[in-house]
XYZ file of C-alpha atoms in Angstrom:
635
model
C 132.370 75.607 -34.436
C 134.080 78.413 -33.365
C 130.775 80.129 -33.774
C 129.186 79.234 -30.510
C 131.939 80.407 -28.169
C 132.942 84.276 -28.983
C 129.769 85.868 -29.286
C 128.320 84.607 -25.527
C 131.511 85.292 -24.306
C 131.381 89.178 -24.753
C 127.616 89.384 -23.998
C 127.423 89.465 -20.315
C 131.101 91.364 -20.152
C 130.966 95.786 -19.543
C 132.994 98.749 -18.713
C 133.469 102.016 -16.445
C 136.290 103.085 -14.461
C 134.651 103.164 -11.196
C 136.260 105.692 -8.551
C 136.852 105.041 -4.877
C 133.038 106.895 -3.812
C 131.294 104.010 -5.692
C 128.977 102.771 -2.920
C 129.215 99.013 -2.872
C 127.436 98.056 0.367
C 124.837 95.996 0.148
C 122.468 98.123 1.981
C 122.494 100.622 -0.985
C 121.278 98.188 -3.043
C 116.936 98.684 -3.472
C 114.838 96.574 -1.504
C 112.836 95.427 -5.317
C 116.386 94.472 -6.646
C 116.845 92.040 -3.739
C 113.657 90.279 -3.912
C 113.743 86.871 -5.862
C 117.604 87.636 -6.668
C 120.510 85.356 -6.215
C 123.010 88.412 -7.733
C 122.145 91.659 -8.419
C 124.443 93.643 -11.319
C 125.063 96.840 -9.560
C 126.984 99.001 -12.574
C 127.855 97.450 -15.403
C 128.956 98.979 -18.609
C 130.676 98.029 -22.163
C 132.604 100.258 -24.871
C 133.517 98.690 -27.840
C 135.264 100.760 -30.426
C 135.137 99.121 -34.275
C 138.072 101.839 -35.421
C 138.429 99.877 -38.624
C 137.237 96.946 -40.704
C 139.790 94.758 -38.581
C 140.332 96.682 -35.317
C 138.155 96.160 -32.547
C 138.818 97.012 -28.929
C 136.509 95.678 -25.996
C 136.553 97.518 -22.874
C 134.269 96.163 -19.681
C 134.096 96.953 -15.735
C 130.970 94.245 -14.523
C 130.142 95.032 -10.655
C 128.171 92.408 -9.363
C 126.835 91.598 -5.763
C 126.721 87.621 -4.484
C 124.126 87.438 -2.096
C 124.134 83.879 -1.277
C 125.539 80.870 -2.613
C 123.464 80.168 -5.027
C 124.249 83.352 -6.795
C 128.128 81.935 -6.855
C 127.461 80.160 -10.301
C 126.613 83.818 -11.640
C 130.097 85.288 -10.894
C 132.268 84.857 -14.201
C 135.841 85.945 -13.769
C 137.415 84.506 -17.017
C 138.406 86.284 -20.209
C 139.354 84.395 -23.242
C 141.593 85.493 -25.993
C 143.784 83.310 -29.288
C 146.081 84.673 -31.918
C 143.633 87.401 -32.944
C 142.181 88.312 -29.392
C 144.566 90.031 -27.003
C 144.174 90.705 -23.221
C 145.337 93.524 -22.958
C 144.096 94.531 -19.284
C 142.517 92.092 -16.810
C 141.815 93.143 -13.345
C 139.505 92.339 -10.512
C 137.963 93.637 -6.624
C 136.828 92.136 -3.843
C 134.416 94.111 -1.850
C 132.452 92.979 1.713
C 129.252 93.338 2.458
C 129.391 96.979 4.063
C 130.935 98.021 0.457
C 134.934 98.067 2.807
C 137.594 96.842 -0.161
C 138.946 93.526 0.306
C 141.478 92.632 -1.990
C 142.301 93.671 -5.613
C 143.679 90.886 -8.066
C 146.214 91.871 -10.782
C 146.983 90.078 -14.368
C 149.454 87.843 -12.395
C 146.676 86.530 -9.928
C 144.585 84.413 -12.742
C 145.443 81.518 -14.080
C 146.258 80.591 -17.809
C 144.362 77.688 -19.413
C 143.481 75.873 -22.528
C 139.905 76.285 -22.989
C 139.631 72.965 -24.456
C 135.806 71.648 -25.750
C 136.785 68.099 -25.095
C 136.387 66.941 -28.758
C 138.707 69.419 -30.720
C 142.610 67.954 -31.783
C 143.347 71.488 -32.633
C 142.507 74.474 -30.598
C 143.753 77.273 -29.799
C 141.206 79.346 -27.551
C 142.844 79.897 -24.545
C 141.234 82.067 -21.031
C 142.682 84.197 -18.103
C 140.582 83.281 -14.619
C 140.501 84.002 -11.386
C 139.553 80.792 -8.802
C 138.093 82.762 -6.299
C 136.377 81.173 -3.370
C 134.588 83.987 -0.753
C 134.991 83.969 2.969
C 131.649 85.258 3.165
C 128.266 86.226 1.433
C 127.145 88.735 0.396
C 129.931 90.283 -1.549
C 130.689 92.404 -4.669
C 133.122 91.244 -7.346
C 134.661 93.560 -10.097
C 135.907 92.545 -12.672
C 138.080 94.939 -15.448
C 139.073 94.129 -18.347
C 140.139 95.183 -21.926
C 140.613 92.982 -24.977
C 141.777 94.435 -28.705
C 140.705 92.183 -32.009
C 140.451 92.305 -35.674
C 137.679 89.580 -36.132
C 134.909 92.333 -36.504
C 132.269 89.851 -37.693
C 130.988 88.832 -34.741
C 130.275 91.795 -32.392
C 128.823 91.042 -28.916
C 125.041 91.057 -28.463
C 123.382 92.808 -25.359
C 120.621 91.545 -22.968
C 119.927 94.191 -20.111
C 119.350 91.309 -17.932
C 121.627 88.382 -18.035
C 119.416 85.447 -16.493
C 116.723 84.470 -14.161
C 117.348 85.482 -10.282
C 119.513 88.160 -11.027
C 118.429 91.920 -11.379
C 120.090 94.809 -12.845
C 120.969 98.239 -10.854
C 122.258 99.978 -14.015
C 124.074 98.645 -17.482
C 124.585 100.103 -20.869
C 126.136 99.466 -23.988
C 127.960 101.924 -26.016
C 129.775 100.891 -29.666
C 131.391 103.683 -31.694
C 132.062 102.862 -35.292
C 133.327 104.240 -38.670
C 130.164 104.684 -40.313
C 131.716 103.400 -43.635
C 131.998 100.292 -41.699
C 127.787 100.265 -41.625
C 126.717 98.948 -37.969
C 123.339 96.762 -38.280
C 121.416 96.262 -35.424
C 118.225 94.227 -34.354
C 116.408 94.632 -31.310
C 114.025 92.350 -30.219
C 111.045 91.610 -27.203
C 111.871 95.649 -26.659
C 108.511 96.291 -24.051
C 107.193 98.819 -22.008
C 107.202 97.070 -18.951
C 111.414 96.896 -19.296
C 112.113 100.204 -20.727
C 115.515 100.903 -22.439
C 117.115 103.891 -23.320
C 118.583 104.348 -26.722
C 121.010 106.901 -28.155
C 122.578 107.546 -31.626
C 124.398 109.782 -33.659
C 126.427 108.979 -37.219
C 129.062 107.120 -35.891
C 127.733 105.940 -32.117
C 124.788 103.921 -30.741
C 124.523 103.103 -26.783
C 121.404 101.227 -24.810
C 121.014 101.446 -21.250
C 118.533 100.301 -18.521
C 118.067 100.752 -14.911
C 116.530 98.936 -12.036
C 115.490 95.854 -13.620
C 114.121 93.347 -10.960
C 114.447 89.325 -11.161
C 112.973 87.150 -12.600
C 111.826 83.923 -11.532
C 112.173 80.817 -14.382
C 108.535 79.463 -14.852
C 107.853 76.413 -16.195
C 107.548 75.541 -19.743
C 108.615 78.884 -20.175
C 110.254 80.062 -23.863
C 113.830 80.672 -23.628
C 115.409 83.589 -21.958
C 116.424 84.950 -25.210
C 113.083 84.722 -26.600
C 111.274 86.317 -23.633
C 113.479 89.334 -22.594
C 115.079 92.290 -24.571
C 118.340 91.196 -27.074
C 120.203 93.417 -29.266
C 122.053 91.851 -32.067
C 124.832 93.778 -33.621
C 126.354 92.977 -37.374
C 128.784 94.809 -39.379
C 128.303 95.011 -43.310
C 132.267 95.216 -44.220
C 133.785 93.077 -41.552
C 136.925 90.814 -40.986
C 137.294 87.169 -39.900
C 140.713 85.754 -39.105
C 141.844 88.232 -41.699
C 139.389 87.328 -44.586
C 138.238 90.560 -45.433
C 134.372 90.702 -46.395
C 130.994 92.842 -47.046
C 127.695 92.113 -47.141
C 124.266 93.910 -46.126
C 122.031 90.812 -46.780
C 122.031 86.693 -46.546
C 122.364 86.395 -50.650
C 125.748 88.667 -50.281
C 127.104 87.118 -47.135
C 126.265 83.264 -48.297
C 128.024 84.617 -51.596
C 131.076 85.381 -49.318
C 131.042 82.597 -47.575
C 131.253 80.426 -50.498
C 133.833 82.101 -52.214
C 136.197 82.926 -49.491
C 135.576 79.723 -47.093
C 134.899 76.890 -49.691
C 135.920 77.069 -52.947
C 138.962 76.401 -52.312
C 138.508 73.219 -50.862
C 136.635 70.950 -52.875
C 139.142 68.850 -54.791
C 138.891 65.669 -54.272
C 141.319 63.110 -55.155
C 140.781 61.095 -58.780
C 140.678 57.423 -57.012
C 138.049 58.312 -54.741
C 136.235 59.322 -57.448
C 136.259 56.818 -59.316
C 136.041 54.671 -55.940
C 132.543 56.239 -55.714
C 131.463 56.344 -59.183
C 131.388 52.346 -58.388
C 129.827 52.367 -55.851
C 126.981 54.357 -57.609
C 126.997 52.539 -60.861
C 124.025 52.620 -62.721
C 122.025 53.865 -60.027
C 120.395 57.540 -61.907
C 118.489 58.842 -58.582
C 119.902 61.989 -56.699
C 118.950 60.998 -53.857
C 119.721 56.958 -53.670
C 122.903 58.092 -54.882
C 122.970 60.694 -51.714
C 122.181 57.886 -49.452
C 125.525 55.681 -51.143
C 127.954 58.818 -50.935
C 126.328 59.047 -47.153
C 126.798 55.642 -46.482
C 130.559 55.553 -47.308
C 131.431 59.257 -45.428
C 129.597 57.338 -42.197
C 132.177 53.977 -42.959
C 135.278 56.321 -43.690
C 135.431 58.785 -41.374
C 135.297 60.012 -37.737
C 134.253 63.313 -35.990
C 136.961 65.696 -34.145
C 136.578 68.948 -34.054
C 139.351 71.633 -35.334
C 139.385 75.248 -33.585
C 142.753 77.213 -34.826
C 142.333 80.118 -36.660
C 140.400 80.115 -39.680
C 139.949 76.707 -39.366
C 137.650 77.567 -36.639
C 135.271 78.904 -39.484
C 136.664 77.467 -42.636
C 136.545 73.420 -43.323
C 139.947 71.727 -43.744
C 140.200 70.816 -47.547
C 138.089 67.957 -48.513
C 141.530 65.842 -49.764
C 142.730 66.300 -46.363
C 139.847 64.758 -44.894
C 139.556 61.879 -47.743
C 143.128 61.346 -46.649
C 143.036 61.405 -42.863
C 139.616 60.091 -42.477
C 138.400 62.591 -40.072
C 136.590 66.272 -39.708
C 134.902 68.133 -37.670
C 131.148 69.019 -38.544
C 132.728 71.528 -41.515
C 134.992 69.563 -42.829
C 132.941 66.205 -43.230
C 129.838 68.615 -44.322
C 132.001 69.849 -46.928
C 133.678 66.263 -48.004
C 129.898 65.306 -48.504
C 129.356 68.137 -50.462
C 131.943 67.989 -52.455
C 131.582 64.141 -53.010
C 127.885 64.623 -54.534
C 129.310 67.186 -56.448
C 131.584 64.986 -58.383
C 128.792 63.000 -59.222
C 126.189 65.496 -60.479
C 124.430 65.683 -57.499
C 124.086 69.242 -55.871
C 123.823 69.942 -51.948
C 124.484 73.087 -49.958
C 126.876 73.935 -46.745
C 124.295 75.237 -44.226
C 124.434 76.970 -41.016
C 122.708 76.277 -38.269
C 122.308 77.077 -34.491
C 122.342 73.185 -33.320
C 120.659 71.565 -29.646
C 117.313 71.020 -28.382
C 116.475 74.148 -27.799
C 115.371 75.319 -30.918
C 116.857 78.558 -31.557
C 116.721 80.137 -35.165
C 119.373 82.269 -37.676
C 118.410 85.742 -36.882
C 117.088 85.910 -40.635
C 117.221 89.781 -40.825
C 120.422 90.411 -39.829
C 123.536 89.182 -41.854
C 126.494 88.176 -39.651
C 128.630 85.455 -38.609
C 125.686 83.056 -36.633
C 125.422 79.404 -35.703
C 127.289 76.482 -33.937
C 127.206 73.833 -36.060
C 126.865 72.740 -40.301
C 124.761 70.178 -41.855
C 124.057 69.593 -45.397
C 121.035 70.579 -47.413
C 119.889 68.038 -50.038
C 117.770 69.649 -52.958
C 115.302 66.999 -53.732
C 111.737 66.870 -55.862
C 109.764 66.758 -52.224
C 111.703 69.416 -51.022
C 115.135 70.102 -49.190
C 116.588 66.898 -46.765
C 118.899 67.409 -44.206
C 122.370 65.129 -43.848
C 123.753 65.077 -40.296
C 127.474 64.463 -41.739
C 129.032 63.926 -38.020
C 126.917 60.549 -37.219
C 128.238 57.788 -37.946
C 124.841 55.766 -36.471
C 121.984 58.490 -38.079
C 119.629 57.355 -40.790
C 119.925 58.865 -43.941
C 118.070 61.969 -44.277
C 117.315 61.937 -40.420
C 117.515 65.154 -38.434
C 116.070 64.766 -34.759
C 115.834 67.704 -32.282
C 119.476 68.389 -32.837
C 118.826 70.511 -35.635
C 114.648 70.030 -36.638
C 112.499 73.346 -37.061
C 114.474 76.184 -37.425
C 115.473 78.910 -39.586
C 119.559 77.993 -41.353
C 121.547 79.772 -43.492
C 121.989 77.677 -46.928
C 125.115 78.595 -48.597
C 124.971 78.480 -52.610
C 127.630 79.626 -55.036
C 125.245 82.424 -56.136
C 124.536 83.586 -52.701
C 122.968 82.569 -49.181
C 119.222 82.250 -48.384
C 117.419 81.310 -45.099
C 115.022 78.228 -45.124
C 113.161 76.555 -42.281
C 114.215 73.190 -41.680
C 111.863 69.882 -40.945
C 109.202 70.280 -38.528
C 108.291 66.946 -37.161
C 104.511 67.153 -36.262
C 102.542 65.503 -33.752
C 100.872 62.739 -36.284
C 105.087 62.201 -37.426
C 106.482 61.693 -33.550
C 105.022 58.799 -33.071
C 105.217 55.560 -30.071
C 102.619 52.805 -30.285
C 102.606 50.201 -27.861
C 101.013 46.928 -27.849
C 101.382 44.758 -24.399
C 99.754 42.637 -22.030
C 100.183 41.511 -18.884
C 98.818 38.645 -16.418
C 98.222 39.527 -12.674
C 98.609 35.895 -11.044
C 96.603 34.980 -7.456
C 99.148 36.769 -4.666
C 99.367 39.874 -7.139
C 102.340 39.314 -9.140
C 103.336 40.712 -12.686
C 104.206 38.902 -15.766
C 103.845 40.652 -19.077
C 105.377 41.378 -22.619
C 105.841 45.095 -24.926
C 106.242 45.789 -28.194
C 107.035 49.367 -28.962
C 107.751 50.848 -32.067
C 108.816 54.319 -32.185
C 108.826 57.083 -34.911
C 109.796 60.921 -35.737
C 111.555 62.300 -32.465
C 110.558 59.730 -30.620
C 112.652 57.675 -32.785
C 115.676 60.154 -31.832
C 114.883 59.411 -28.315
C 115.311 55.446 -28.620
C 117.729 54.256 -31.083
C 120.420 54.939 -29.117
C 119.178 51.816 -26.537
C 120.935 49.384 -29.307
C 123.965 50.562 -28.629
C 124.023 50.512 -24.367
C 125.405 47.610 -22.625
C 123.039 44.985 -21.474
C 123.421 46.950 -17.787
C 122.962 50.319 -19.011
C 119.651 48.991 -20.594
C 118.194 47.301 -18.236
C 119.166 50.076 -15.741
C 116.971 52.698 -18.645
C 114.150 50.277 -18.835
C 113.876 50.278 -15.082
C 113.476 53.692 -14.764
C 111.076 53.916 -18.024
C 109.172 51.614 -16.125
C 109.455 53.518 -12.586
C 105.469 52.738 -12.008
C 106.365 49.221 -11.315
C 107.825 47.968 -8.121
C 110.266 44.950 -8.025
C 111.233 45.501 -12.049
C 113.115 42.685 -13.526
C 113.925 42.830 -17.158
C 113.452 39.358 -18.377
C 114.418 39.579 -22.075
C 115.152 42.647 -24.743
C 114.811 42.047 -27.762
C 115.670 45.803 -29.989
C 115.247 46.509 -33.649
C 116.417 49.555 -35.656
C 115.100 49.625 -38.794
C 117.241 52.817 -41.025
C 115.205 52.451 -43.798
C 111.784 52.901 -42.519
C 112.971 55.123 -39.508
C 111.501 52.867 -36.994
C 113.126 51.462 -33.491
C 111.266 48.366 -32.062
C 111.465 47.470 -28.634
C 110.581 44.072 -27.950
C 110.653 43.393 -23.792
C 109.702 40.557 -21.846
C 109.148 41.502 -17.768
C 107.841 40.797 -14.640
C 107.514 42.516 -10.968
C 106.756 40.810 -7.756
C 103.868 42.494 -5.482
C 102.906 45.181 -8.553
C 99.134 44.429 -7.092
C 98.608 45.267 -3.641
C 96.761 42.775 -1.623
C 94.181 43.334 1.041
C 91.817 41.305 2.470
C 91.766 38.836 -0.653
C 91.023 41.711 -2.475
C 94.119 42.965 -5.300
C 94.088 46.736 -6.457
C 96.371 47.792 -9.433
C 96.541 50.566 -12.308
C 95.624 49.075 -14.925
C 97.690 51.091 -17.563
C 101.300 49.607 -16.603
C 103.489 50.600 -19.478
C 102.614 54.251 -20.107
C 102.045 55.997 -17.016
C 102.710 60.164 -17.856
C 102.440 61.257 -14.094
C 104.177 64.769 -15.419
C 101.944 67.950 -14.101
C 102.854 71.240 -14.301
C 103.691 73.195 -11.560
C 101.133 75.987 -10.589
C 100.843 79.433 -10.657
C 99.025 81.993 -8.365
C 100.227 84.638 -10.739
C 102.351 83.525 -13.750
C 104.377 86.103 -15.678
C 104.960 84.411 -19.341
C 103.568 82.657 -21.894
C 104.387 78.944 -22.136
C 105.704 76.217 -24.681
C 105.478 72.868 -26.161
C 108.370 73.337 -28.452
C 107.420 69.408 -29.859
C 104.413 67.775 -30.605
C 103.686 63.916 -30.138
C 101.250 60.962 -30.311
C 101.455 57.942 -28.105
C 99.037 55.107 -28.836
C 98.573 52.199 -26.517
C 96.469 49.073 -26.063
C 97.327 46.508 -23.570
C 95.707 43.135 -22.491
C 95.316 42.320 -19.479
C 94.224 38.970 -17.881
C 92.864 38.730 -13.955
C 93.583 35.053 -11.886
C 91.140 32.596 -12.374
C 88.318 32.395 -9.052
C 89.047 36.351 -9.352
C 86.086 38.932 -10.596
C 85.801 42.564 -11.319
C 84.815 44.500 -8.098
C 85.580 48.034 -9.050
C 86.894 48.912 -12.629
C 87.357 52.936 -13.844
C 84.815 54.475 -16.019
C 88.030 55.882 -19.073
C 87.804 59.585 -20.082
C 87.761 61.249 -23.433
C 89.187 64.916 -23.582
C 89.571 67.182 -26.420
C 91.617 70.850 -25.953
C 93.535 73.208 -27.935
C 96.773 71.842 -26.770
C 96.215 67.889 -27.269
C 93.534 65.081 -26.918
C 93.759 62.272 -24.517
C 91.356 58.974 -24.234
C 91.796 56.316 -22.357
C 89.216 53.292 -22.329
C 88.753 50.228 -19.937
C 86.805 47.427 -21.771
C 86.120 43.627 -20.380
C 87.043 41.725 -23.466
C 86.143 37.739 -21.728
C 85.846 36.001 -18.641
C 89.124 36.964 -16.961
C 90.548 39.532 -19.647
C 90.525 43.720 -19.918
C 91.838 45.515 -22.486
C 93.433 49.130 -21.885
C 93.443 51.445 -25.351
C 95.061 55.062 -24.390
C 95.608 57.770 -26.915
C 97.643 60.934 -26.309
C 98.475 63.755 -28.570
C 100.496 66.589 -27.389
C 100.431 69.626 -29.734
C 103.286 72.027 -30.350
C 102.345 75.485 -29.459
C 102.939 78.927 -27.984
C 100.219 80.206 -25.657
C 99.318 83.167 -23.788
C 100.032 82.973 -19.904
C 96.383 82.920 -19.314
C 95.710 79.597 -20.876
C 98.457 78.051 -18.644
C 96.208 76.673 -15.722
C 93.564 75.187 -18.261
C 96.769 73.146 -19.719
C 98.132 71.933 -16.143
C 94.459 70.707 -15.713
C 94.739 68.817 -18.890
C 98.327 67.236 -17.578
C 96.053 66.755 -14.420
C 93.733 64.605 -16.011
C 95.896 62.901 -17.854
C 97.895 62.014 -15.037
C 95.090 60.890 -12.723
C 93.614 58.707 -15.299
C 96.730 57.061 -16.017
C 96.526 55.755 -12.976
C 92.774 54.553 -12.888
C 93.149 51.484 -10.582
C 91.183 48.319 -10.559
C 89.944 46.381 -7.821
C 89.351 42.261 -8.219
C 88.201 40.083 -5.794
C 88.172 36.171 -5.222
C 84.784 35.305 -6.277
């Protein structure tokens, strides 16, 4: 959806008319602002006037120093603009590292292009750039520009700081507005350690910080969004693509979503009707008859995405997409929809921010959000969520595309936010039963059944559809822990119904024991080695995340040559700590047989900085014990 693109695009954009005296030598730049930075912003300013419901006008100067290559990927000189966006000034300065001007680029110097997303048939978002490659590092780039609008629904948010390894010398933010227009705003991770000056009157509101040093990125840190200071900015009346609307809450803007983006669309044609009425026949349960109307959309149709005009918001008409047979994530949301509909069964359009990184609808702030739709199914147990763009998902069957956040469901009678599935740790689920023979000159010969649930499901299904190559070349590096892989047979299951992907694998590994003296030495855990440990810290500056929780269960057999005994076997650990538990046992089961059992559970959690080095302990153990190694000897 169009969604994702506009409101990122503005965020890291400002504006000042800068005069010749403006100092851009390196040298001038504070010693603090150069440590740990890649880039550092030096003045960067925006001024966006909202002079009626459906005028907007953009204006942004963004000086930024390159200090070394790696800061090169920072430097964005692109604007983007459609049928409703106009560039109406683009300009931008070179400037060497003793602050001496370079060269200045005009309108004429960037290139027109099709910003094209790779999936859409339709789009119509197009961007001015400049290909700029320096002679030399450091340098300072500025870039001016000035775009006009009249889609006021989305108005840029502001983060004082726009990544890691970049610092700010000075930015600000300043929006004036006809207060009948009713500017909302939301500020959040506002701190005393970053302070931010804010200023307002009636019709006016500007933020501004100075001298903000970078940051590093520290492992299993939150996102940037959720760790440093974001503005979000909403009007109450606004315009999209010249649907007028007005809202001060989620009930009023779902309301107006409804009415002016789908209730116009949800005729479907009389044969298809009918067509699915048969399918259904006697069949009286919402939700079986959710999972037939599912089943066909999956068999009739295709994803493509549409991105021209309103059609970048609104979805095409669901006879249009019973006729052609495609959609993009609107339109075959809607079609869904509006199928159940025509047999009794209600479901909602909902918005969501969509990807792995969880990131929720800001759920006190009403404004155009998201990036994608999915489709919330009212149900006795609660609401279930219908991916409508798979053609290969079980019914009913989110994954971490969309799982545990807040959406925005869209009713007739208004909009409200909900929470969607949180998979816990006892739900993600991989058990693995194996067992493996070590023969007399330390080769490998074993067989692994794994069965996979929740997320960990998500993670695994999609092995059915690989090519043989691509499979074995995944299992290979699944396995990394054993030397001399070869995939002897693969044998894969995906059960819809249940949720459940079984992996059935036959394998075997030349040398996996290493031989000395007579005497072989291997780990006796082969197929679920975690070696992952976090990096550490002398003096971490966040708090850290498991966005996911999990629960592996193993047990593996394992049988030793014969004229071969136990010289050396490891002891197993048991550990128990607020962010998981871990156990791993080594028992002698017969003559020339050990069994393996190995529990993990990861928990999902936030935690404070200071707990960070007790949880890269944890990892430690886990790791180490992983790979508890045995020792056998010809008796």
């Amino acid at each position: 959806m169009r969604l994702t693109i506009l409101p990122f695009l503005f965020t890291l954009i400002s504006l000042t008319v800068f005069g010749q005296s403006s100092n851009y030598a390196v040298a001038a730049i504070p010693d603090s602002l150069k440590q740990n930075a890649n880039a550092v912003v030096r003045l960067s300013e925006t001024v966006i006037t909202i002079s009626s419901q459906n005028a907007m006008i953009l204006k942004s100067n963004h000086a930024i120093t390159i200090l070394n290559e790696l800061g090169l990927n920072l430097l964005d000189l692109s604007e983007h603009y459609d049928k409703r966006r106009k560039i109406t000034k683009i300009e931008a300065t070179v400037y060497d590292a003793f602050g001496k001007q370079i060269k200045t680029y005009k309108r004429k110097d960037f290139k027109d292009t099709s910003v094209a997303d790779g999936v859409s048939i339709f789009n119509d978002n197009r961007a001015l750039y400049l290909d700029y490659t320096p002679i030399a590092y450091p340098f300072t780039m500025v870039l001016e520009t000035e775009t006009e609008t009249s889609n006021t629904a989305f108005i840029p948010s502001w983060l004082p700081l726009e990544g890691y390894l970049i610092s700010t010398e000075n930015v600000s933010l300043t929006i004036n507005f006809k207060p009948e227009l009713k500017l909302k705003t939301k500020e959040i991770n506002f701190s005393k350690s970053l302070p931010i000056t804010k200023t307002e009157t009636v019709n006016s509101i500007q933020y501004s910080a100075k001298n903000i040093i970078a940051k590093k990125r520290e492992e299993l840190s939150p996102d940037f969004q959720n760790i440093f200071p974001v503005v979000y900015f909403g009007l109450e009346n606004f315009s999209l693509e010249n649907v007028q609307g007005s809202a001060s809450n989620w009930a009023e803007f779902g309301k107006w979503m409804y009415e002016a983006l789908l209730a116009d669309t949800e005729e479907i044609p009389e044969e298809t009707v009918v067509r699915i009425k048969q399918l259904i026949g006697n069949e009286n349960n919402p939700v079986e008859r959710a999972k037939i109307v599912y089943k066909y959309v999956q068999e009739k149709t295709r994803y493509v995405s549409v991105q021209v005009g309103i059609g970048g918001w609104k979805p095409m008409l669901a006879k249009d997409v019973d006729k052609l047979g495609y959609g993009d994530c609107k339109a075959l949301t809607n079609y869904t929809r509006c199928l159940l509909k025509s047999v009794g069964v209600p479901s909602y359009y909902t918005v969501v921010y969509a990807g792995t990184n969880r990131r929720d609808i800001q759920n006190d702030i009403a404004s155009v959000q998201g990036n994608h739709i999915i489709l919330t199914l009212p149900t006795v147990n609660g609401p279930m969520w219908l991916e409508c763009t798979s053609q290969i998902n079980p019914f009913g069957f989110q994954g971490d595309f969309t799982d545990d956040r807040s959406v925005l469901v869209v009713k007739p009678d208004g909009g409200e936010i909900v929470k969607t599935k949180l998979f816990s740790e006892n739900e993600t689920v991989k058990t693995i039963k194996g067992s493996y023979e070590i023969t007399s000159d330390g080769n490998f010969k074993g067989k692994i059944k794994m069965v996979s649930k929740g997320l960990e499901y998500d993670s695994e299904f999609g092995k059915e559809r690989m090519s043989r190559e691509n499979q074995i070349k995944q299992y290979k590096e699944e396995f990394d822990n054993i030397n001399n892989l070869t995939i002897k047979k693969i044998s894969l299951n995906d059960d819809s119904k249940t949720i459940e992907f079984t992996e059935d694998i036959e394998l075997e590994a030349e040398g996996y024991a290493q031989n000395a003296g007579g005497k072989l030495m291997f780990a006796l855990n082969a197929f679920n080695q975690n070696s992952y440990v976090p990096k550490k810290y002398r003096n971490r500056e966040f708090p850290f995340e498991m966005q996911r929780g999990y629960t592996n269960e193993d047990e593996t057999e394992i049988t030793i040559p014969e004229g071969f005994v136990v010289e050396a076997k490891p002891d197993g650990i048991e550990q128990k700590t607020e962010f998981g538990y871990y156990k791993i046992e080594f028992s002698t089961v017969g003559a020339n047989k050990i069994l393996c059992k190995r529990k993990l559970i990861i928990q999902k959690g936030l935690y404070d900085k200071t707990k960070y080095e007790s949880y890269r302990k944890f990892r430690e153990t886990i790791a180490k014990n992983d790979n508890s190694k045995i020792i056998i000897a010809k008796t």
